[in-house]
PDB file of N, CA and C in Angstrom:
ATOM      1  N   UNK X   1       0.835  -1.183   0.000  1.00 66.00           N
ATOM      2  CA  UNK X   1       0.000   0.000   0.000  1.00 66.00           C
ATOM      3  C   UNK X   1       0.878   1.243   0.000  1.00 66.00           C
ATOM      4  N   UNK X   2       0.568   2.170  -0.849  1.00 86.00           N
ATOM      5  CA  UNK X   2       1.262   3.450  -0.878  1.00 86.00           C
ATOM      6  C   UNK X   2       0.661   4.383   0.154  1.00 86.00           C
ATOM      7  N   UNK X   3       1.505   5.185   0.735  1.00 91.00           N
ATOM      8  CA  UNK X   3       1.048   6.159   1.719  1.00 91.00           C
ATOM      9  C   UNK X   3       1.182   7.547   1.118  1.00 91.00           C
ATOM     10  N   UNK X   4       0.060   8.229   1.027  1.00 94.00           N
ATOM     11  CA  UNK X   4       0.057   9.584   0.478  1.00 94.00           C
ATOM     12  C   UNK X   4      -0.166  10.644   1.543  1.00 94.00           C
ATOM     13  N   UNK X   5      -0.720  10.242   2.685  1.00 95.00           N
ATOM     14  CA  UNK X   5      -1.071  11.205   3.725  1.00 95.00           C
ATOM     15  C   UNK X   5      -0.595  10.715   5.082  1.00 95.00           C
ATOM     16  N   UNK X   6       0.052  11.619   5.823  1.00 95.00           N
ATOM     17  CA  UNK X   6       0.448  11.355   7.198  1.00 95.00           C
ATOM     18  C   UNK X   6      -0.561  12.074   8.090  1.00 95.00           C
ATOM     19  N   UNK X   7      -1.303  11.310   8.861  1.00 95.00           N
ATOM     20  CA  UNK X   7      -2.378  11.858   9.685  1.00 95.00           C
ATOM     21  C   UNK X   7      -1.789  12.473  10.952  1.00 95.00           C
ATOM     22  N   UNK X   8      -2.124  13.714  11.199  1.00 95.00           N
ATOM     23  CA  UNK X   8      -1.687  14.441  12.386  1.00 95.00           C
ATOM     24  C   UNK X   8      -2.428  13.928  13.627  1.00 95.00           C
ATOM     25  N   UNK X   9      -1.816  14.097  14.780  1.00 95.00           N
ATOM     26  CA  UNK X   9      -2.429  13.665  16.040  1.00 95.00           C
ATOM     27  C   UNK X   9      -3.812  14.276  16.239  1.00 95.00           C
ATOM     28  N   UNK X  10      -3.933  15.563  15.952  1.00 96.00           N
ATOM     29  CA  UNK X  10      -5.232  16.236  16.137  1.00 96.00           C
ATOM     30  C   UNK X  10      -6.315  15.602  15.271  1.00 96.00           C
ATOM     31  N   UNK X  11      -5.953  15.242  14.044  1.00 95.00           N
ATOM     32  CA  UNK X  11      -6.923  14.597  13.150  1.00 95.00           C
ATOM     33  C   UNK X  11      -7.298  13.229  13.690  1.00 95.00           C
ATOM     34  N   UNK X  12      -6.331  12.481  14.185  1.00 94.00           N
ATOM     35  CA  UNK X  12      -6.611  11.153  14.742  1.00 94.00           C
ATOM     36  C   UNK X  12      -7.546  11.268  15.944  1.00 94.00           C
ATOM     37  N   UNK X  13      -7.288  12.226  16.801  1.00 94.00           N
ATOM     38  CA  UNK X  13      -8.135  12.430  17.984  1.00 94.00           C
ATOM     39  C   UNK X  13      -9.534  12.863  17.568  1.00 94.00           C
ATOM     40  N   UNK X  14      -9.628  13.791  16.621  1.00 95.00           N
ATOM     41  CA  UNK X  14     -10.947  14.219  16.138  1.00 95.00           C
ATOM     42  C   UNK X  14     -11.721  13.034  15.550  1.00 95.00           C
ATOM     43  N   UNK X  15     -11.030  12.204  14.781  1.00 92.00           N
ATOM     44  CA  UNK X  15     -11.666  11.013  14.204  1.00 92.00           C
ATOM     45  C   UNK X  15     -12.184  10.104  15.309  1.00 92.00           C
ATOM     46  N   UNK X  16     -11.354   9.856  16.309  1.00 90.00           N
ATOM     47  CA  UNK X  16     -11.742   8.962  17.407  1.00 90.00           C
ATOM     48  C   UNK X  16     -12.863   9.551  18.249  1.00 90.00           C
ATOM     49  N   UNK X  17     -12.951  10.873  18.277  1.00 91.00           N
ATOM     50  CA  UNK X  17     -14.028  11.537  19.015  1.00 91.00           C
ATOM     51  C   UNK X  17     -15.294  11.708  18.183  1.00 91.00           C
ATOM     52  N   UNK X  18     -15.274  11.217  16.952  1.00 91.00           N
ATOM     53  CA  UNK X  18     -16.478  11.233  16.126  1.00 91.00           C
ATOM     54  C   UNK X  18     -16.761  12.534  15.404  1.00 91.00           C
ATOM     55  N   UNK X  19     -15.763  13.362  15.193  1.00 96.00           N
ATOM     56  CA  UNK X  19     -15.954  14.610  14.457  1.00 96.00           C
ATOM     57  C   UNK X  19     -16.310  14.267  13.007  1.00 96.00           C
ATOM     58  N   UNK X  20     -17.524  14.603  12.610  1.00 97.00           N
ATOM     59  CA  UNK X  20     -18.017  14.246  11.277  1.00 97.00           C
ATOM     60  C   UNK X  20     -17.138  14.777  10.150  1.00 97.00           C
ATOM     61  N   UNK X  21     -16.734  16.015  10.243  1.00 97.00           N
ATOM     62  CA  UNK X  21     -15.936  16.631   9.174  1.00 97.00           C
ATOM     63  C   UNK X  21     -14.614  15.875   8.971  1.00 97.00           C
ATOM     64  N   UNK X  22     -13.971  15.526  10.068  1.00 96.00           N
ATOM     65  CA  UNK X  22     -12.700  14.796   9.998  1.00 96.00           C
ATOM     66  C   UNK X  22     -12.920  13.384   9.494  1.00 96.00           C
ATOM     67  N   UNK X  23     -13.951  12.724   9.995  1.00 93.00           N
ATOM     68  CA  UNK X  23     -14.250  11.357   9.548  1.00 93.00           C
ATOM     69  C   UNK X  23     -14.479  11.314   8.037  1.00 93.00           C
ATOM     70  N   UNK X  24     -15.291  12.234   7.548  1.00 96.00           N
ATOM     71  CA  UNK X  24     -15.604  12.267   6.116  1.00 96.00           C
ATOM     72  C   UNK X  24     -14.350  12.490   5.283  1.00 96.00           C
ATOM     73  N   UNK X  25     -13.526  13.429   5.714  1.00 96.00           N
ATOM     74  CA  UNK X  25     -12.313  13.737   4.940  1.00 96.00           C
ATOM     75  C   UNK X  25     -11.349  12.548   4.935  1.00 96.00           C
ATOM     76  N   UNK X  26     -11.142  11.919   6.071  1.00 94.00           N
ATOM     77  CA  UNK X  26     -10.241  10.764   6.117  1.00 94.00           C
ATOM     78  C   UNK X  26     -10.789   9.599   5.300  1.00 94.00           C
ATOM     79  N   UNK X  27     -12.093   9.420   5.309  1.00 92.00           N
ATOM     80  CA  UNK X  27     -12.702   8.368   4.490  1.00 92.00           C
ATOM     81  C   UNK X  27     -12.526   8.670   3.000  1.00 92.00           C
ATOM     82  N   UNK X  28     -12.572   9.950   2.629  1.00 95.00           N
ATOM     83  CA  UNK X  28     -12.388  10.349   1.232  1.00 95.00           C
ATOM     84  C   UNK X  28     -10.981  10.038   0.732  1.00 95.00           C
ATOM     85  N   UNK X  29      -9.990  10.240   1.578  1.00 94.00           N
ATOM     86  CA  UNK X  29      -8.605  10.073   1.149  1.00 94.00           C
ATOM     87  C   UNK X  29      -7.995   8.727   1.554  1.00 94.00           C
ATOM     88  N   UNK X  30      -8.771   7.901   2.218  1.00 91.00           N
ATOM     89  CA  UNK X  30      -8.270   6.607   2.701  1.00 91.00           C
ATOM     90  C   UNK X  30      -7.698   5.747   1.582  1.00 91.00           C
ATOM     91  N   UNK X  31      -8.344   5.739   0.436  1.00 91.00           N
ATOM     92  CA  UNK X  31      -7.899   4.925  -0.700  1.00 91.00           C
ATOM     93  C   UNK X  31      -6.486   5.299  -1.154  1.00 91.00           C
ATOM     94  N   UNK X  32      -6.106   6.549  -0.930  1.00 92.00           N
ATOM     95  CA  UNK X  32      -4.781   7.017  -1.334  1.00 92.00           C
ATOM     96  C   UNK X  32      -3.683   6.533  -0.398  1.00 92.00           C
ATOM     97  N   UNK X  33      -4.072   6.087   0.773  1.00 92.00           N
ATOM     98  CA  UNK X  33      -3.121   5.587   1.751  1.00 92.00           C
ATOM     99  C   UNK X  33      -2.887   6.575   2.876  1.00 92.00           C
ATOM    100  N   UNK X  34      -3.171   6.132   4.088  1.00 92.00           N
ATOM    101  CA  UNK X  34      -2.991   6.961   5.275  1.00 92.00           C
ATOM    102  C   UNK X  34      -1.955   6.320   6.184  1.00 92.00           C
ATOM    103  N   UNK X  35      -1.240   7.152   6.913  1.00 93.00           N
ATOM    104  CA  UNK X  35      -0.279   6.656   7.888  1.00 93.00           C
ATOM    105  C   UNK X  35      -0.356   7.530   9.131  1.00 93.00           C
ATOM    106  N   UNK X  36       0.037   6.957  10.242  1.00 93.00           N
ATOM    107  CA  UNK X  36       0.093   7.651  11.520  1.00 93.00           C
ATOM    108  C   UNK X  36       1.512   7.468  12.043  1.00 93.00           C
ATOM    109  N   UNK X  37       2.194   8.557  12.350  1.00 94.00           N
ATOM    110  CA  UNK X  37       3.572   8.437  12.820  1.00 94.00           C
ATOM    111  C   UNK X  37       3.592   7.791  14.206  1.00 94.00           C
ATOM    112  N   UNK X  38       4.725   7.243  14.559  1.00 94.00           N
ATOM    113  CA  UNK X  38       4.879   6.622  15.874  1.00 94.00           C
ATOM    114  C   UNK X  38       4.707   7.663  16.976  1.00 94.00           C
ATOM    115  N   UNK X  39       5.094   8.900  16.696  1.00 96.00           N
ATOM    116  CA  UNK X  39       4.923   9.980  17.672  1.00 96.00           C
ATOM    117  C   UNK X  39       3.434  10.262  17.883  1.00 96.00           C
ATOM    118  N   UNK X  40       2.682  10.364  16.795  1.00 95.00           N
ATOM    119  CA  UNK X  40       1.237  10.600  16.902  1.00 95.00           C
ATOM    120  C   UNK X  40       0.557   9.437  17.619  1.00 95.00           C
ATOM    121  N   UNK X  41       0.964   8.224  17.295  1.00 93.00           N
ATOM    122  CA  UNK X  41       0.393   7.056  17.957  1.00 93.00           C
ATOM    123  C   UNK X  41       0.666   7.108  19.464  1.00 93.00           C
ATOM    124  N   UNK X  42       1.878   7.481  19.837  1.00 94.00           N
ATOM    125  CA  UNK X  42       2.218   7.588  21.257  1.00 94.00           C
ATOM    126  C   UNK X  42       1.382   8.671  21.939  1.00 94.00           C
ATOM    127  N   UNK X  43       1.150   9.785  21.262  1.00 95.00           N
ATOM    128  CA  UNK X  43       0.334  10.854  21.841  1.00 95.00           C
ATOM    129  C   UNK X  43      -1.103  10.405  22.034  1.00 95.00           C
ATOM    130  N   UNK X  44      -1.640   9.675  21.059  1.00 94.00           N
ATOM    131  CA  UNK X  44      -3.005   9.153  21.179  1.00 94.00           C
ATOM    132  C   UNK X  44      -3.075   8.162  22.342  1.00 94.00           C
ATOM    133  N   UNK X  45      -2.102   7.266  22.424  1.00 92.00           N
ATOM    134  CA  UNK X  45      -2.098   6.282  23.508  1.00 92.00           C
ATOM    135  C   UNK X  45      -1.919   6.932  24.872  1.00 92.00           C
ATOM    136  N   UNK X  46      -1.190   8.029  24.945  1.00 94.00           N
ATOM    137  CA  UNK X  46      -1.062   8.748  26.214  1.00 94.00           C
ATOM    138  C   UNK X  46      -2.435   9.247  26.670  1.00 94.00           C
ATOM    139  N   UNK X  47      -3.192   9.800  25.721  1.00 92.00           N
ATOM    140  CA  UNK X  47      -4.542  10.256  26.046  1.00 92.00           C
ATOM    141  C   UNK X  47      -5.436   9.110  26.499  1.00 92.00           C
ATOM    142  N   UNK X  48      -5.292   7.972  25.858  1.00 92.00           N
ATOM    143  CA  UNK X  48      -6.068   6.792  26.242  1.00 92.00           C
ATOM    144  C   UNK X  48      -5.670   6.334  27.646  1.00 92.00           C
ATOM    145  N   UNK X  49      -4.378   6.275  27.892  1.00 93.00           N
ATOM    146  CA  UNK X  49      -3.852   5.809  29.180  1.00 93.00           C
ATOM    147  C   UNK X  49      -4.395   6.634  30.344  1.00 93.00           C
ATOM    148  N   UNK X  50      -4.472   7.951  30.157  1.00 94.00           N
ATOM    149  CA  UNK X  50      -4.917   8.836  31.239  1.00 94.00           C
ATOM    150  C   UNK X  50      -6.426   9.096  31.211  1.00 94.00           C
ATOM    151  N   UNK X  51      -7.148   8.428  30.339  1.00 91.00           N
ATOM    152  CA  UNK X  51      -8.602   8.617  30.285  1.00 91.00           C
ATOM    153  C   UNK X  51      -9.276   7.895  31.455  1.00 91.00           C
ATOM    154  N   UNK X  52     -10.565   8.151  31.632  1.00 93.00           N
ATOM    155  CA  UNK X  52     -11.320   7.520  32.718  1.00 93.00           C
ATOM    156  C   UNK X  52     -11.473   6.024  32.520  1.00 93.00           C
ATOM    157  N   UNK X  53     -11.536   5.583  31.262  1.00 92.00           N
ATOM    158  CA  UNK X  53     -11.718   4.163  30.961  1.00 92.00           C
ATOM    159  C   UNK X  53     -10.779   3.746  29.823  1.00 92.00           C
ATOM    160  N   UNK X  54      -9.512   3.542  30.133  1.00 92.00           N
ATOM    161  CA  UNK X  54      -8.535   3.230  29.084  1.00 92.00           C
ATOM    162  C   UNK X  54      -8.887   1.996  28.258  1.00 92.00           C
ATOM    163  N   UNK X  55      -9.420   0.990  28.889  1.00 91.00           N
ATOM    164  CA  UNK X  55      -9.752  -0.240  28.162  1.00 91.00           C
ATOM    165  C   UNK X  55     -10.800   0.036  27.082  1.00 91.00           C
ATOM    166  N   UNK X  56     -11.815   0.792  27.430  1.00 90.00           N
ATOM    167  CA  UNK X  56     -12.881   1.117  26.477  1.00 90.00           C
ATOM    168  C   UNK X  56     -12.391   2.104  25.411  1.00 90.00           C
ATOM    169  N   UNK X  57     -11.579   3.063  25.804  1.00 88.00           N
ATOM    170  CA  UNK X  57     -11.081   4.072  24.877  1.00 88.00           C
ATOM    171  C   UNK X  57     -10.090   3.482  23.870  1.00 88.00           C
ATOM    172  N   UNK X  58      -9.485   2.361  24.219  1.00 90.00           N
ATOM    173  CA  UNK X  58      -8.486   1.735  23.345  1.00 90.00           C
ATOM    174  C   UNK X  58      -9.139   1.099  22.108  1.00 90.00           C
ATOM    175  N   UNK X  59     -10.376   0.636  22.243  1.00 89.00           N
ATOM    176  CA  UNK X  59     -11.050  -0.071  21.144  1.00 89.00           C
ATOM    177  C   UNK X  59     -11.136   0.745  19.855  1.00 89.00           C
ATOM    178  N   UNK X  60     -11.651   1.987  19.893  1.00 87.00           N
ATOM    179  CA  UNK X  60     -11.726   2.754  18.648  1.00 87.00           C
ATOM    180  C   UNK X  60     -10.345   3.027  18.047  1.00 87.00           C
ATOM    181  N   UNK X  61      -9.348   3.168  18.901  1.00 87.00           N
ATOM    182  CA  UNK X  61      -7.990   3.400  18.398  1.00 87.00           C
ATOM    183  C   UNK X  61      -7.484   2.198  17.618  1.00 87.00           C
ATOM    184  N   UNK X  62      -7.746   1.008  18.113  1.00 87.00           N
ATOM    185  CA  UNK X  62      -7.323  -0.204  17.404  1.00 87.00           C
ATOM    186  C   UNK X  62      -7.998  -0.314  16.050  1.00 87.00           C
ATOM    187  N   UNK X  63      -9.287   0.028  16.013  1.00 83.00           N
ATOM    188  CA  UNK X  63     -10.033  -0.005  14.748  1.00 83.00           C
ATOM    189  C   UNK X  63      -9.448   1.038  13.787  1.00 83.00           C
ATOM    190  N   UNK X  64      -9.188   2.234  14.292  1.00 81.00           N
ATOM    191  CA  UNK X  64      -8.633   3.308  13.465  1.00 81.00           C
ATOM    192  C   UNK X  64      -7.289   2.890  12.890  1.00 81.00           C
ATOM    193  N   UNK X  65      -6.445   2.278  13.688  1.00 82.00           N
ATOM    194  CA  UNK X  65      -5.099   1.903  13.237  1.00 82.00           C
ATOM    195  C   UNK X  65      -5.126   0.745  12.236  1.00 82.00           C
ATOM    196  N   UNK X  66      -6.164  -0.067  12.255  1.00 77.00           N
ATOM    197  CA  UNK X  66      -6.278  -1.163  11.299  1.00 77.00           C
ATOM    198  C   UNK X  66      -6.800  -0.689   9.952  1.00 77.00           C
ATOM    199  N   UNK X  67      -7.484   0.444   9.956  1.00 60.00           N
ATOM    200  CA  UNK X  67      -8.115   0.949   8.741  1.00 60.00           C
ATOM    201  C   UNK X  67      -7.102   1.448   7.753  1.00 60.00           C
TER     202      UNK X  67
END
């Protein structure tokens, strides 16, 4: 798979929080290839770790990273 877009941490968080505008845009460009840097992934996981329910918050992140 070719990667054409590197997804910023803010976009990943907006996607995971269900922001419609971000979801639609990422779905539009998904075919072109998306990537998340290890730094962005670590920032997202930090937010999950310190959330009220890390186990539950981790699920959407796993789905997002598989997409």
